[in-house]
Coordinates of C-alpha atoms in Angstrom, one line a residue:
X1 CA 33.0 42.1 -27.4
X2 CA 29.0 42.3 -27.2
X3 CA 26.2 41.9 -29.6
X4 CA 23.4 44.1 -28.1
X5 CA 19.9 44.6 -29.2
X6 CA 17.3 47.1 -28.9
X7 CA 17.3 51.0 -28.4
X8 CA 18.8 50.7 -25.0
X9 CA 21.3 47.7 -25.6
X10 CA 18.6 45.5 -23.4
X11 CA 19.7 42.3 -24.5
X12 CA 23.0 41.2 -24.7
X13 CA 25.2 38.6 -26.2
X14 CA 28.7 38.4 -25.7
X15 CA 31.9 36.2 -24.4
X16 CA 34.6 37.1 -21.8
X17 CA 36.9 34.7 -22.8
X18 CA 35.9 31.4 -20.8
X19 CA 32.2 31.9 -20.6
X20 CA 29.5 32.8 -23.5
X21 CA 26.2 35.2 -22.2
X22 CA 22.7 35.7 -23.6
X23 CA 21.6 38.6 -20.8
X24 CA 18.1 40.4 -21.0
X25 CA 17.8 43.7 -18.8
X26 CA 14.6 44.7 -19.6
X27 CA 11.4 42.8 -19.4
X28 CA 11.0 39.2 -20.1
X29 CA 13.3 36.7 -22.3
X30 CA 11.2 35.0 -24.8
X31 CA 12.8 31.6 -26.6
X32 CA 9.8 30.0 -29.1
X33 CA 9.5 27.6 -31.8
X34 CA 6.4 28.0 -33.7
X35 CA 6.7 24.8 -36.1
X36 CA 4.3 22.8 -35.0
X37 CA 4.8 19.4 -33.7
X38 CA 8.5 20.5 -33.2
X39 CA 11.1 20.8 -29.9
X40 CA 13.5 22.8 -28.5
X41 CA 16.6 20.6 -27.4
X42 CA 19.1 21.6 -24.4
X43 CA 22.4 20.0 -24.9
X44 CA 26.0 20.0 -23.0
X45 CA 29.0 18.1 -22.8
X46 CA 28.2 14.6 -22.3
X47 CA 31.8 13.7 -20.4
X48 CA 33.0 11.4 -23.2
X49 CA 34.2 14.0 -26.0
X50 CA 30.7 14.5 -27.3
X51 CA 27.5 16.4 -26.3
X52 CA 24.0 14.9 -25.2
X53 CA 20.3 15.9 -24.7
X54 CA 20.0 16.8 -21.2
X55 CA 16.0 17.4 -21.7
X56 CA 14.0 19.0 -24.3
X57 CA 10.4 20.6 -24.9
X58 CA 8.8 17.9 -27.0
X59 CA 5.8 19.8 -29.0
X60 CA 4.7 16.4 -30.3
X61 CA 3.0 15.8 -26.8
X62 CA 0.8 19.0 -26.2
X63 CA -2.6 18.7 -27.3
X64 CA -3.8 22.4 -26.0
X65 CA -6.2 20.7 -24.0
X66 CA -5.2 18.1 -21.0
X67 CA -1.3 18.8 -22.1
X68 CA -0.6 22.1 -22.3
X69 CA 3.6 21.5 -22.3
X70 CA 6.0 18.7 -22.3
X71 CA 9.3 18.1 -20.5
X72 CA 11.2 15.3 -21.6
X73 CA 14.2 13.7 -20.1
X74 CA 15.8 11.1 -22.2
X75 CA 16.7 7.8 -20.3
X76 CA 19.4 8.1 -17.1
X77 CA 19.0 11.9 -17.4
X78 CA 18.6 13.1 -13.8
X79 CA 16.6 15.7 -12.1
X80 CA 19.2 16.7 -9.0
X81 CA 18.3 18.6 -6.1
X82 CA 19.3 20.0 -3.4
X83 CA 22.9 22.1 -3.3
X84 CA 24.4 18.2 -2.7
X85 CA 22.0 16.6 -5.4
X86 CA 20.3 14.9 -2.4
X87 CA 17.5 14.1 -4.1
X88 CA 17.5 12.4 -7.5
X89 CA 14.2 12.0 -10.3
X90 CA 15.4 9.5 -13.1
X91 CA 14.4 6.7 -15.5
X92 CA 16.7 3.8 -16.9
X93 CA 15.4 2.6 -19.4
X94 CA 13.6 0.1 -17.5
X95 CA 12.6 1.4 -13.7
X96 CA 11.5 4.9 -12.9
X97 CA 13.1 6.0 -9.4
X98 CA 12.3 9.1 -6.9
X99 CA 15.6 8.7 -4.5
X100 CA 16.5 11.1 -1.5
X101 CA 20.7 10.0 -1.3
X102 CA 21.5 12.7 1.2
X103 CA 20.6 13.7 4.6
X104 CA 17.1 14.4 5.9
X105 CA 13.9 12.4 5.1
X106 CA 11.7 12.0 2.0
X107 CA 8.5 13.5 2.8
X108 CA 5.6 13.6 0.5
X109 CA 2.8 15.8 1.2
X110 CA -1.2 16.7 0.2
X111 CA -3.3 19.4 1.7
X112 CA -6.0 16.2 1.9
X113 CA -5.4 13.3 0.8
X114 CA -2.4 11.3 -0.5
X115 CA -2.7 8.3 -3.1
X116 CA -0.9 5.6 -4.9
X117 CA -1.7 4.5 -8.0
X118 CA -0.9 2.1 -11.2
X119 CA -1.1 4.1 -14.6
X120 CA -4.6 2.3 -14.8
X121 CA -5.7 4.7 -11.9
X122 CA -6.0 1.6 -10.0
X123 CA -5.2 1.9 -6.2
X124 CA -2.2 0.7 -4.2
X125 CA -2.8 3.0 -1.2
X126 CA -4.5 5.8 0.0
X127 CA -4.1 8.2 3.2
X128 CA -6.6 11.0 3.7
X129 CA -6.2 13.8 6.4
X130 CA -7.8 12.9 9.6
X131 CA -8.7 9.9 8.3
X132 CA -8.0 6.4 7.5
X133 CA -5.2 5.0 5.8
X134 CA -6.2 2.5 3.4
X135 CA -4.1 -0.6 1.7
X136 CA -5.6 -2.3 -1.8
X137 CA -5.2 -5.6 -3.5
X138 CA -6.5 -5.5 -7.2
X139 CA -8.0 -2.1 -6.3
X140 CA -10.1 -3.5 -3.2
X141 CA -9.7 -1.8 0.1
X142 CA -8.1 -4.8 2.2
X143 CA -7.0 -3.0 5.1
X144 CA -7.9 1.0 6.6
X145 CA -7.0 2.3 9.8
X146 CA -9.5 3.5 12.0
X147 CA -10.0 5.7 15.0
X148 CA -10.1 2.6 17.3
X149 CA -7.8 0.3 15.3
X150 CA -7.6 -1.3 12.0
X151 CA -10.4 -2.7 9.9
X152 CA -9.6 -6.2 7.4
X153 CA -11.9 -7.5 4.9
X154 CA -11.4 -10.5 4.1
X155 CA -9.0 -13.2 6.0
X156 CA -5.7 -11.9 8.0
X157 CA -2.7 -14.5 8.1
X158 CA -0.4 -13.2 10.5
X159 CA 2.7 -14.7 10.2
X160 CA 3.2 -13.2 6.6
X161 CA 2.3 -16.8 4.9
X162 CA -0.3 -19.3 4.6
X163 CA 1.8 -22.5 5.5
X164 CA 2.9 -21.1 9.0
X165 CA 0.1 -19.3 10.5
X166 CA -2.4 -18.1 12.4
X167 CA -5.7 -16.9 9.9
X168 CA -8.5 -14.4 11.1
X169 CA -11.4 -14.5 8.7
X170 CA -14.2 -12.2 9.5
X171 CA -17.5 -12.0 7.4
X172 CA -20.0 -9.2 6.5
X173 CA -22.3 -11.2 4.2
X174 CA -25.7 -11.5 5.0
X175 CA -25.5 -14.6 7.0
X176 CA -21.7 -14.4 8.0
X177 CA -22.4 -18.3 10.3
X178 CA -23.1 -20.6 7.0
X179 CA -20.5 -23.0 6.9
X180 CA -16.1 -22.6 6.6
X181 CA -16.6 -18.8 5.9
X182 CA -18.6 -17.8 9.5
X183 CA -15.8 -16.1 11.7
X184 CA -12.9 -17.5 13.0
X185 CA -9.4 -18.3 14.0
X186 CA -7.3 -21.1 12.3
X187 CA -3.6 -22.3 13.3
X188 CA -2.1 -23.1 10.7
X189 CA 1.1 -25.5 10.3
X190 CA 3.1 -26.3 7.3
X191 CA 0.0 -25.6 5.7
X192 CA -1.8 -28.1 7.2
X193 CA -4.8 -27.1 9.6
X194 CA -4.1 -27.5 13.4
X195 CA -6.9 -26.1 14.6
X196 CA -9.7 -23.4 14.3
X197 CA -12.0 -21.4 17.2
X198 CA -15.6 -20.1 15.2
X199 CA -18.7 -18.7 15.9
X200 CA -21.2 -21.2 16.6
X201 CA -24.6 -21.2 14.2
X202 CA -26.8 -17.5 14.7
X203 CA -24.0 -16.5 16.9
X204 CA -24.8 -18.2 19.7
X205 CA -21.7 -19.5 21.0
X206 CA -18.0 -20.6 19.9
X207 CA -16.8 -24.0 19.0
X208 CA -13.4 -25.6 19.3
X209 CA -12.4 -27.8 15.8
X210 CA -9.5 -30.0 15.4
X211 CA -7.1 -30.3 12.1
X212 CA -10.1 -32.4 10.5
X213 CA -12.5 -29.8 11.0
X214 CA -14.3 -31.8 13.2
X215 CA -16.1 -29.8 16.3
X216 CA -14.8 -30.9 19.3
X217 CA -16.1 -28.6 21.8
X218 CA -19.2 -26.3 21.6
X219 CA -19.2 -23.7 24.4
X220 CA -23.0 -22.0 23.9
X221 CA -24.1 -18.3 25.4
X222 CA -25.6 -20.1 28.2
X223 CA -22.2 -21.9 29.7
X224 CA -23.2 -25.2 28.5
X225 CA -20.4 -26.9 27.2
X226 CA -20.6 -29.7 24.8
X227 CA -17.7 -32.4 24.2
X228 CA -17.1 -35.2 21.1
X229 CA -15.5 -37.3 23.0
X230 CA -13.9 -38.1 26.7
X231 CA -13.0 -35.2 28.9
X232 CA -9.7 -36.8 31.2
X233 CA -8.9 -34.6 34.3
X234 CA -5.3 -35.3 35.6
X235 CA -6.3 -33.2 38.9
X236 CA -9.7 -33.1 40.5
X237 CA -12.9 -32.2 39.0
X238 CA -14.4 -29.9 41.6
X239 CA -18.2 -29.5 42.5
X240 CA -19.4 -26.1 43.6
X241 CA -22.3 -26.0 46.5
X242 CA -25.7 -26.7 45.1
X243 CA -24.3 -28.3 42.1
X244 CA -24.0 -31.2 40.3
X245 CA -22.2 -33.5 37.7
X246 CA -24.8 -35.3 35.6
X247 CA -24.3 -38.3 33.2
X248 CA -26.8 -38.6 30.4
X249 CA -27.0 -42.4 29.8
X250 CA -30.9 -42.5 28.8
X251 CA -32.8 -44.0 31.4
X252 CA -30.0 -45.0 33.8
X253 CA -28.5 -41.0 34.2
X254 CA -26.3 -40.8 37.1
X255 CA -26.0 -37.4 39.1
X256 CA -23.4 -36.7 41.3
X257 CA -24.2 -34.0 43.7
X258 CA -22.0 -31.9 46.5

């Protein structure tokens, strides 16, 4: 039997026997609650004798301003899609999880730019069309790709730890040569220092430093090359035409000369 409405029997309400209808045939079906602050609740079997809220439309949350309507899904009530369910929107209780099960990929896309955010709006990572894409720690760019390459502020330890590494530390500030922070390479062992290559003062030149931090060799623009301490060949040290090998002992310097 039905229960019909309206002039032309437009909408409809009626059971066949195994399934129960509410049918409109004429314009649009129209469910409200006008009690304010209150919901409308969808329930259905919940597979263990009793029924459960699969979601409801919580008018507590709308403000008629920046939240206009509310969805809400109770914890471990899933949004399936897909005619498999391949793709599944949930919360525990605890973790909130976007999850492609199925075939295919999961591809999320933004007609310019896509971002990652904690509910602080701080940034985890941001991709822009035609653009860079940009990683952040504590909401400071850290690492953007360019058209060339990659940029880094800061120091990159490659190695993915600071105990077995090898650290390069580049530096923008206004005078990037003043002391441990001018550019350079460090090895890095068990988190001792092996080594490190840096700039020399004003950018001149590089110098060579041992696990103490102590210079060792200065190589400058010009080819000079300065040593702290002996220089031992195990082949021969060879003298080009027209040159010479010069020891600075004061007064008694010594040239040798091809």
């Amino acid at each position: 039997s039905n229960l019909a409405f309206g002039s032309g029997h437009d909408l409809r309400l009626y059971h066949n026997g195994s399934v129960s209808y509410i049918t409109n045939y004429t314009g649009t079906l129209d469910i409200s609650n006008n009690a304010d602050n209150a919901d409308i609740n969808f329930r259905n079997d919940n597979g263990a004798g009793g029924v459960s809220t699969y979601f409801y439309l919580d008018g507590s949350l709308t403000n008629g301003t920046t939240t206009l309507g509310a969805t809400r899904f109770p914890d471990n009530s899933k949004i399936f899609m897909g005619t498999g369910g391949d793709l599944e929107i949930y919360h525990d209780g605890s973790n909130s999880y976007i999850k492609d099960t199925g075939t295919g990929n999961l591809i999320i896309q933004g007609s310019s730019r896509i971002e990652l955010k904690a509910a602080n709006d701080e940034k985890y990572l941001r991709a822009i069309v035609n653009g860079a894409v940009s990683l952040y720690y504590d909401d400071v760019e850290k690492l953007a790709t360019t058209s060339t390459g990659v940029t880094v502020t800061g120091a990159a330890f490659i190695n993915g730890n600071t105990d077995n590494s090898v650290e390069f530390l580049t530096v923008d500030d206004g005078d990037p040569t003043v002391g441990s922070q001018r550019p350079h390479i460090k090895f890095t062992g068990a988190g001792t220092q092996l080594g490190k290559i840096r700039v020399l003062d004003n950018g001149v030149g590089m110098q060579f430093l041992n696990s103490a931090d102590s210079i060792k060799l200065t190589i400058a623009d010009s080819g000079n090359a300065t040593f702290a301490g002996d220089v031992i060949s195990n082949s021969n040290i060879k003298i080009n035409t027209g040159s010479h090998l010069f020891f600075d002992g004061g007064t008694n310097a010594t040239y040798i000369s091809e």
